[in-house]
Coordinates of C-alpha atoms in Angstrom, one line a residue:
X108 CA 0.0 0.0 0.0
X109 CA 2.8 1.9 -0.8
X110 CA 2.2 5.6 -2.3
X111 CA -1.1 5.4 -1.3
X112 CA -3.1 8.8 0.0
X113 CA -5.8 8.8 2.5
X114 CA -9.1 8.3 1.0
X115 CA -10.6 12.1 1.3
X116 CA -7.4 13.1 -1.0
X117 CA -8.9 10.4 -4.0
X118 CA -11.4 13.3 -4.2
X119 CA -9.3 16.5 -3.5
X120 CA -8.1 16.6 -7.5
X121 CA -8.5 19.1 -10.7
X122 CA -9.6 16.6 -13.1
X123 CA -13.5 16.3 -11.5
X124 CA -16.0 18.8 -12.8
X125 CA -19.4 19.1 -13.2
X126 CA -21.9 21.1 -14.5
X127 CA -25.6 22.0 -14.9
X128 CA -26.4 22.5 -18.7
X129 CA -30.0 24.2 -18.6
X130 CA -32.1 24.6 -21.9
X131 CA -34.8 25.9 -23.4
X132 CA -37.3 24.2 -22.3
X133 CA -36.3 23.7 -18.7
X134 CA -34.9 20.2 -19.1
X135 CA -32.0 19.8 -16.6
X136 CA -29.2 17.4 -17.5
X137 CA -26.0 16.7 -15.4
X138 CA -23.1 16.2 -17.6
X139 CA -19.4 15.3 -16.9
X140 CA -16.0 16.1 -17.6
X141 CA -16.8 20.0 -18.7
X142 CA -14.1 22.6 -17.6
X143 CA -16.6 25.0 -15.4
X144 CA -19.6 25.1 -13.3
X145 CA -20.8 28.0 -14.5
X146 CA -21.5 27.1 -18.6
X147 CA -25.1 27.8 -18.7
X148 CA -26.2 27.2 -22.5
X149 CA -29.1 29.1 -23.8
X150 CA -30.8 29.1 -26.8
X151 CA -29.3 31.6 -29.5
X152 CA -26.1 32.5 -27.4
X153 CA -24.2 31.0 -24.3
X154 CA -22.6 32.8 -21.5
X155 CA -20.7 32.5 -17.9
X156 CA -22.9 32.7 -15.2
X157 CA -21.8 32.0 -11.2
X158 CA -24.3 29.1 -9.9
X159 CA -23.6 31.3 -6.6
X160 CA -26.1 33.8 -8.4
X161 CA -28.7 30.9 -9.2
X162 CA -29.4 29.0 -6.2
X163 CA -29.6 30.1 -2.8
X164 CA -27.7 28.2 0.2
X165 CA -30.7 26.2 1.5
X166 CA -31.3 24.6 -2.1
X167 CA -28.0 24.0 -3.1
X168 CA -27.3 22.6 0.6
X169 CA -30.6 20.1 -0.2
X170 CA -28.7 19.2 -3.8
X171 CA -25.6 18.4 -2.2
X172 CA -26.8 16.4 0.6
X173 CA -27.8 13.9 -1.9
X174 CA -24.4 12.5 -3.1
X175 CA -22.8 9.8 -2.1
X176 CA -20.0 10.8 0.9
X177 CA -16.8 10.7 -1.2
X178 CA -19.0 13.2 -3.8
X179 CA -19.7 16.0 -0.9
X180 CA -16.1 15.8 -0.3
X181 CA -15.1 16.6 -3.8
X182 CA -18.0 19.0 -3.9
X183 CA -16.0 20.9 -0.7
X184 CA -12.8 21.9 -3.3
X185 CA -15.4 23.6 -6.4
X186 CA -15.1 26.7 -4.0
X187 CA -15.2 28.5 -0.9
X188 CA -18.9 28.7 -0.6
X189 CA -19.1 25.1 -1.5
X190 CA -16.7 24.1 0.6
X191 CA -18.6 26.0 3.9
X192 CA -21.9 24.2 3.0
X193 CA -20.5 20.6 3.3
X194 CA -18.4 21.7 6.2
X195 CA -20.9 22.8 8.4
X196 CA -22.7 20.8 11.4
X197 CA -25.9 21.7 9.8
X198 CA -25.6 20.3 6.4
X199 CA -24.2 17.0 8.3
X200 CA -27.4 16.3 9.7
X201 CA -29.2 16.8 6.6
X202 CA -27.2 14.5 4.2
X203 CA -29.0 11.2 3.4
X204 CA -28.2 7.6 4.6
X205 CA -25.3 6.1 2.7
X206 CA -24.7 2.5 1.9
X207 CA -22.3 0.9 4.4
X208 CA -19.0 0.2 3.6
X209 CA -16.7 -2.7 4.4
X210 CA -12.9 -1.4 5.2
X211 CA -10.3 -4.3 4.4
X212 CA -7.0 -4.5 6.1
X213 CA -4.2 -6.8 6.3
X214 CA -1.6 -7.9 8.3
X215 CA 1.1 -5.1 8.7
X216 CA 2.7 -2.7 11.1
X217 CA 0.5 0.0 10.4
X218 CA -3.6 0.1 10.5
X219 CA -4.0 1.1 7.4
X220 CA -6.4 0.1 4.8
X221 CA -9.4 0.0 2.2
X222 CA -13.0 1.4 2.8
X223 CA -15.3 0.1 -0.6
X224 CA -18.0 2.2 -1.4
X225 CA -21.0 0.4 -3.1
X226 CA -22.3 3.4 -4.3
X227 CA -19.6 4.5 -6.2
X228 CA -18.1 1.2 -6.7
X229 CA -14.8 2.3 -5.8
X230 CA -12.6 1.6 -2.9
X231 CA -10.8 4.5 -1.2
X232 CA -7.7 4.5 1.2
X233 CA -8.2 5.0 4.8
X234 CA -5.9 5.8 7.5
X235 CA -7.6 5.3 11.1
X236 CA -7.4 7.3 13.6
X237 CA -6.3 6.5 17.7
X238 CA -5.1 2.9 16.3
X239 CA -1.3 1.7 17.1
X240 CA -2.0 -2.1 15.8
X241 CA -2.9 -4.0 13.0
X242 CA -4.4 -6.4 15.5
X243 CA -8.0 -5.4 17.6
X244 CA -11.0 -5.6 18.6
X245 CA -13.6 -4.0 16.1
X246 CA -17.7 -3.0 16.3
X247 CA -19.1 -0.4 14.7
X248 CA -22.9 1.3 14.7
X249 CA -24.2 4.2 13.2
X250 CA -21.7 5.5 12.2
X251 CA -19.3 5.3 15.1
X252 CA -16.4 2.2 15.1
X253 CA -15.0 1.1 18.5
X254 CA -11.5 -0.5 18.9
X255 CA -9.9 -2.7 21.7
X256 CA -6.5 -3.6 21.3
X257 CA -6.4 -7.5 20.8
X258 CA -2.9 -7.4 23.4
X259 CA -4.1 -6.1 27.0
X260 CA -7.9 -6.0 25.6
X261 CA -8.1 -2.9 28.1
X262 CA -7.0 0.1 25.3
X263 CA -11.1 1.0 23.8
X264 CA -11.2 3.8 21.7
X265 CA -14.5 5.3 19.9
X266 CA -13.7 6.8 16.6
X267 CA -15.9 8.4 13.5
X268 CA -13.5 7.2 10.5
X269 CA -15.5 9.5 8.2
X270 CA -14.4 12.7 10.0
X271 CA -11.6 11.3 12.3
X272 CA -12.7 12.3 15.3
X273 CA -12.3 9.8 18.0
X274 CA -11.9 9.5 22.0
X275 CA -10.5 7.4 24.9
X276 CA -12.6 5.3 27.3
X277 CA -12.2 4.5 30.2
X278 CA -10.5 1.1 30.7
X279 CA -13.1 -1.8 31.1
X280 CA -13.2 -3.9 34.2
X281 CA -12.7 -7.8 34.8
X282 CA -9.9 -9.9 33.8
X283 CA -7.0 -8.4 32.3
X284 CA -6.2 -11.0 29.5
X285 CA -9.1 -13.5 29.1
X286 CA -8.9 -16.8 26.5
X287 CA -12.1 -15.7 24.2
X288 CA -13.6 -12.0 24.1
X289 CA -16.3 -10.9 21.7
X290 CA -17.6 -7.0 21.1
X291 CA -20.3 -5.5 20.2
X292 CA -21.6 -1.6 20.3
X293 CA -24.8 -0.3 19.4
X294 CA -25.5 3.9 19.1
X295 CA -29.1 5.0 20.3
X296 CA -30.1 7.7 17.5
X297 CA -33.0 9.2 20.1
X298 CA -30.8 9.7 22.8
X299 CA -27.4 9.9 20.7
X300 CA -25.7 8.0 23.1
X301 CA -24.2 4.1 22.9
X302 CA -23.8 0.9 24.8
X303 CA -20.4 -1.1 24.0
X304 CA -20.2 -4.6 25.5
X305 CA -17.4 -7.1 26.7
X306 CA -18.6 -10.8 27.1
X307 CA -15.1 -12.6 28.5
X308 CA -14.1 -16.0 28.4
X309 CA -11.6 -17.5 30.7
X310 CA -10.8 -21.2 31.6
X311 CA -11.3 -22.6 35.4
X312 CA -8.1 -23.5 36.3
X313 CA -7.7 -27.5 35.8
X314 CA -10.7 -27.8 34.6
X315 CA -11.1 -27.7 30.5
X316 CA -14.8 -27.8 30.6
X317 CA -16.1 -25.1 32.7
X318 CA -15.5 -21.7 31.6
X319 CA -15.9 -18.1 33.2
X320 CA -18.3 -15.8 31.9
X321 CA -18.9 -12.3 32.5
X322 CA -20.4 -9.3 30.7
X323 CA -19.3 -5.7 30.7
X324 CA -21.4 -2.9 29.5
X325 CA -20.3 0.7 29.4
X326 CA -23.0 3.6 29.0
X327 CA -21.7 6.6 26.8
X328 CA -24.4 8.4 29.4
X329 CA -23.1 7.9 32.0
X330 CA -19.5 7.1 30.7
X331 CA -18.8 3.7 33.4
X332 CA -18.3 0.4 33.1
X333 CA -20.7 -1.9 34.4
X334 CA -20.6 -5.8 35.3
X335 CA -23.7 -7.3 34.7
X336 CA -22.8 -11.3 34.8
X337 CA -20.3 -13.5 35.8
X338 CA -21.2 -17.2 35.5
X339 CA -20.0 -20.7 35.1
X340 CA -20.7 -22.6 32.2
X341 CA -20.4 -25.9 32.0
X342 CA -19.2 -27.7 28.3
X343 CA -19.4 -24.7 26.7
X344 CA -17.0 -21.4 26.6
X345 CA -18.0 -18.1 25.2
X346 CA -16.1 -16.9 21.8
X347 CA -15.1 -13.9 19.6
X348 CA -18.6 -13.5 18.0
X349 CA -21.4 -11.1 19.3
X350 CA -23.9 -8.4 18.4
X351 CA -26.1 -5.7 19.9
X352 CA -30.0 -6.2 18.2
X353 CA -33.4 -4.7 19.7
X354 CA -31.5 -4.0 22.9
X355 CA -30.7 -7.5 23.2
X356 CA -27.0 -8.7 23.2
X357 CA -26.6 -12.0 21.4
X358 CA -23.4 -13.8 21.4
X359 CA -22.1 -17.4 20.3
X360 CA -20.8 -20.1 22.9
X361 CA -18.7 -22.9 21.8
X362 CA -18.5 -26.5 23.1
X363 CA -16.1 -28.2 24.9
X364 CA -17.4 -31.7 24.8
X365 CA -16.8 -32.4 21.0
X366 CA -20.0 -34.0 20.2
X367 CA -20.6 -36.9 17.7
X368 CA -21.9 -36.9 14.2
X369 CA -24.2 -34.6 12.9
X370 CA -24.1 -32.8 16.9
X371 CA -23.9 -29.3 16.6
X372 CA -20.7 -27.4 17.7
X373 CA -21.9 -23.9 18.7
X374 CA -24.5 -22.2 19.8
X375 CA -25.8 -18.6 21.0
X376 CA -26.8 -17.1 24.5
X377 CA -29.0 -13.9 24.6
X378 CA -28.9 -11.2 27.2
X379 CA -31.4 -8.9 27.7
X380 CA -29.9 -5.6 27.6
X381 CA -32.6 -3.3 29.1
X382 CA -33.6 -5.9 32.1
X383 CA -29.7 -7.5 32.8
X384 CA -31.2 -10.5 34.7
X385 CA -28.2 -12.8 35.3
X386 CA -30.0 -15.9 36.6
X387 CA -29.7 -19.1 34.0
X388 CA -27.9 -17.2 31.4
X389 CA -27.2 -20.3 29.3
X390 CA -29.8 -23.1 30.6
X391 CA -33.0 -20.2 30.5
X392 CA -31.6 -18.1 27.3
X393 CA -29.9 -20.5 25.3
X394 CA -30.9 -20.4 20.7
X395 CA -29.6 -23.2 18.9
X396 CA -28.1 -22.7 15.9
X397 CA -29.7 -23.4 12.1
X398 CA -27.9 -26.2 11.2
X399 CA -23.8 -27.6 12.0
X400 CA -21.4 -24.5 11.8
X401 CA -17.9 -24.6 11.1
X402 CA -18.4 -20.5 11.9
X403 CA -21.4 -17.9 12.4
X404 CA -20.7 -14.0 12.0
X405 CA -23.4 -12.5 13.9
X406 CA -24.8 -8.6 12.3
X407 CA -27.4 -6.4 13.1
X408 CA -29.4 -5.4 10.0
X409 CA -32.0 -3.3 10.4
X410 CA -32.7 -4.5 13.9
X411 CA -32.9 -8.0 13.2
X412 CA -30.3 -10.3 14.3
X413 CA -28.7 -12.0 11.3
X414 CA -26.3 -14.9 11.0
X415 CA -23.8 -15.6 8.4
X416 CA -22.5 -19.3 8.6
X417 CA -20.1 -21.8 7.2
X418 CA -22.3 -25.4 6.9
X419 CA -20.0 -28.5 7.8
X420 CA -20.0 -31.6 6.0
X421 CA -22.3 -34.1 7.4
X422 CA -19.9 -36.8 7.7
X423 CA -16.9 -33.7 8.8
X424 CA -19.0 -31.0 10.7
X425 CA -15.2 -29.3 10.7
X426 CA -15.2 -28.8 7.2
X427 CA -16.8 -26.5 5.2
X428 CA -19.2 -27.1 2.2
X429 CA -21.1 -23.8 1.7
X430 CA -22.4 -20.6 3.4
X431 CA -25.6 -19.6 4.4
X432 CA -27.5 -16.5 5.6
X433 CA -30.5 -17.0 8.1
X434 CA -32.3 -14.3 10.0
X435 CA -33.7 -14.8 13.2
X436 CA -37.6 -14.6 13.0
X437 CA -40.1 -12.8 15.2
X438 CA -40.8 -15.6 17.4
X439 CA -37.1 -15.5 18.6
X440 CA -36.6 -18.8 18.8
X441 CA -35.8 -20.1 15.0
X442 CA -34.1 -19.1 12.1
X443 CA -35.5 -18.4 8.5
X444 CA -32.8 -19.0 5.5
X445 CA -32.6 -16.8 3.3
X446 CA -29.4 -17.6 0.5
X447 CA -27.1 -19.9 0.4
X448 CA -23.8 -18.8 -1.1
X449 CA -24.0 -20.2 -5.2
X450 CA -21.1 -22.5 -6.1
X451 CA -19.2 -20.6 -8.2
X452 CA -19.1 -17.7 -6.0
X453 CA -18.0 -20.4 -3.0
X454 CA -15.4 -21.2 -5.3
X455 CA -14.2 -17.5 -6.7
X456 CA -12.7 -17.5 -3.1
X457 CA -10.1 -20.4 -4.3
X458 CA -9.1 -21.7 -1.0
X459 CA -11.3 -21.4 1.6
X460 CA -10.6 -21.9 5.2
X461 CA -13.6 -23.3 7.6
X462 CA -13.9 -19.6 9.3
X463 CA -14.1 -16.6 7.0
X464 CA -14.9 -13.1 8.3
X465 CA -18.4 -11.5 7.4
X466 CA -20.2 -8.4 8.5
X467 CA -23.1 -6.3 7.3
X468 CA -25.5 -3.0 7.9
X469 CA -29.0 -2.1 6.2
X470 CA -29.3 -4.3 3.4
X471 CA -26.0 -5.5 2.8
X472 CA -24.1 -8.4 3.8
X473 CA -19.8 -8.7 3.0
X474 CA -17.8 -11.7 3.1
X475 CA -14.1 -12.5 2.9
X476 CA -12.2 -15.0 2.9
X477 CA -8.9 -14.5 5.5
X478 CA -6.6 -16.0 3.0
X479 CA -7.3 -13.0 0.3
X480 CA -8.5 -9.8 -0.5
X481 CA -11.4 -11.0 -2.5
X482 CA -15.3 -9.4 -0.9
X483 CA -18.2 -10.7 -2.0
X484 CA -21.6 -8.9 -1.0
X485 CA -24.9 -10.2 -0.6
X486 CA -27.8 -7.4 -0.8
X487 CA -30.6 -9.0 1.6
X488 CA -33.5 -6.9 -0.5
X489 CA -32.2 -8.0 -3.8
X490 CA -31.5 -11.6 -2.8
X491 CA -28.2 -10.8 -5.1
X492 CA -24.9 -12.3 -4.7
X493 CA -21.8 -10.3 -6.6
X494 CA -18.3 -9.3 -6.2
X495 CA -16.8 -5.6 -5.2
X496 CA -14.9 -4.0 -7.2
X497 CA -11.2 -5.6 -7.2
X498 CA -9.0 -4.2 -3.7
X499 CA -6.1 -2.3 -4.2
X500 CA -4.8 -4.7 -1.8
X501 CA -2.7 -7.1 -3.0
X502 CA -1.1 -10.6 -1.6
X503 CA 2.6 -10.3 -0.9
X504 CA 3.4 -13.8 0.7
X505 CA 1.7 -16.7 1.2
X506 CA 0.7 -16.8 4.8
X507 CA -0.5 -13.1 4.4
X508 CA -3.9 -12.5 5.6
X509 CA -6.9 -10.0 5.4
X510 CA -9.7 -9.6 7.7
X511 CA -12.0 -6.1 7.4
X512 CA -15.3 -4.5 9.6
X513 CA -18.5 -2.9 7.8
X514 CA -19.7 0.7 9.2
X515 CA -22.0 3.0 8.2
X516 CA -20.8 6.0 7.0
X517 CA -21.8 9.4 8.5
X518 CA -21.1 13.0 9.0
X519 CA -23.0 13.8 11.7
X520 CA -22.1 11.4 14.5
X521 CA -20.1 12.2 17.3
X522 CA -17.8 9.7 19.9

């Protein structure tokens, strides 16, 4: 990634221009490639005129709020006036909803990496902000990304990658360095604020089968760490998967018994976010699975809890076959499919491992395998499967590997 500029300077160049080309009969057509703004073609003659002089500040502000987020920050360099309307706090709150994007990295000394744009079908280079490691901890909602460091799992940071602003948590409680920790963050739009949780994993000592559990819930409100839970399963340990849906935490537990053929190897615990009763956590709020996972990826789209999973081989449960997409349904108890990966996109991925990372906002779903910088999306209103755009990112050496988060991208939204 060598001679690569962060991802707002992709836009900050001379060659993009656009204007308004009005006729006659008040047809308005957007055109491309022209060398002003201001051409303004009439019939019988043509002259100069300022688009400053045409529209005033709350229409064009309404225009401009309509592009995609890379656009508005090309629009900020036609001119100063431009420039103040996508700058300001106002117009931030009026630009639309974008499509989430899905920022790639790899393996390296420095967190740097890709963000893809769906809308624009175009991947731009993104430096984060606060981040010291290629390896951590990553959830994201609304807008907002949170980051634990993967080492001490104490360092959280709350960031905006959009507009780089970011801030320091306090550290969270319970074990220093646990075996398995999942995270998960979800931002409440009415009351801007957001909940981040910790759900830790560590071994009883001597014993391989019973297993620690606690949850850890901090409250941008009230800006502490709380500790909700802290239980003893038995034959099963929690993992690295979990997600914040309809104020409901949801994370996957694994098994530590083995289990014969056709015995399913994981399964999920829910936690009620809003009540945080901690009596049977596993035995009284335990969902099996939709069928025997090599991996699930847990998302939040629109509220619903999705899964995105790797089906095992009947006779091998271990090894992978397919993948799957299955939303919870409203009963909260079973799982509806909805696609299964098609063969030829299974095998676009070459050679695929039995875990792969996936994540997904609004509509859309990403997955990628770790062993390349290939992304395949899935949009859940389309029922469509199809590749991204090809990553900058290239593989350098074999053992390389890529891993990547999906946020939502917004203006607006403060840590």
């Amino acid at each position: 990634m060598e001679g690569e500029t962060s991802w707002v300077s992709h836009y900050l160049d001379d060659s993009w221009t656009e204007t308004i080309t009005i006729t006659n009969t008040n047809t308005i057509t957007n055109k491309t490639e022209f060398d002003s703004f201001s051409e303004i073609i009439e019939e019988g003659y043509c002259k100069d005129v300022s688009l400053d002089l045409i529209l005033p500040d709350d229409l064009l502000e309404r225009i401009l709020a309509y592009l995609p987020i890379g656009s508005i920050f090309r629009a900020g360099c036609v001119c100063k006036r431009w420039n103040e309307i996508v700058s300001s706090r106002r117009f931030f709150s009026n630009v639309l909803s974008q499509k989430p994007w899905y920022f790639m990295f790899t393996s390296s000394e420095e967190p740097i990496g890709y963000a893809y744009d769906p809308l624009l079908k175009k991947w731009h280079g993104i430096d984060l902000p606060c981040i010291e490691t290629s390896s951590w901890f990553v959830a994201s909602s609304c807008g907002l990304v949170c980051f634990m460091d993967n080492d001490t799992r104490t360092s959280v940071f709350v960031c905006n990658p959009i507009t780089r602003s970011f801030k320091k948590i306090i550290d969270p409680p319970g074990l220093r360095f646990s075996d398995y920790t999942s995270f998960s963050m979800f931002f409440n739009r009415k009351s801007k604020s957001y909940l981040i949780t910790i759900v830790k994993s560590k071994q009883v000592p001597d014993n391989f089968h019973q297993w620690e559990v606690s949850i850890h819930v901090y409250d941008s409100g009230t800006m502490t760490w709380t500790t909700t839970v802290s239980e003893v399963l038995n034959g099963w340990r929690g993992g690295v998967e979990s997600v914040i849906c309809d104020g409901v935490l949801y994370f996957m537990i694994h098994s530590t018994i083995g289990g014969g053929l056709g015995e399913t190897r994981h399964g999920v615990v829910t936690y009620n976010l809003t009540t945080r009763s901690s009596d049977g956590l596993l035995t009284r709020n335990y969902l099996a699975v939709p069928c025997s996972l090599t991996c699930g990826r847990l998302m939040n789209l629109r509220e619903r809890l999705v899964m995105v999973g790797g089906i095992g081989k009947q006779d091998r449960t271990d090894i992978i076959k397919g993948i799957g997409i299955w939303v919870l349904v409203k009963n909260g108890r079973e799982w509806f499919e909805v696609s299964r990966m098609p063969h030829r996109y299974f095998q676009g991925f070459g050679e695929f491992d039995d875990v792969f990372a996936s994540s997904g906002n609004d509509d859309l779903v990403y997955v990628q395998s770790y062993g390349g910088p290939a992304l395949l999306v899935f949009d859940m209103s389309l029922k469509q499967w199809r590749w991204s755009q090809k990553c900058p990112v290239t593989k350098r050496f074999p053992l390389q590997l890529f891993s990547g988060f999906c946020f939502e991208p917004r203006l607006e939204i403060c840590p």
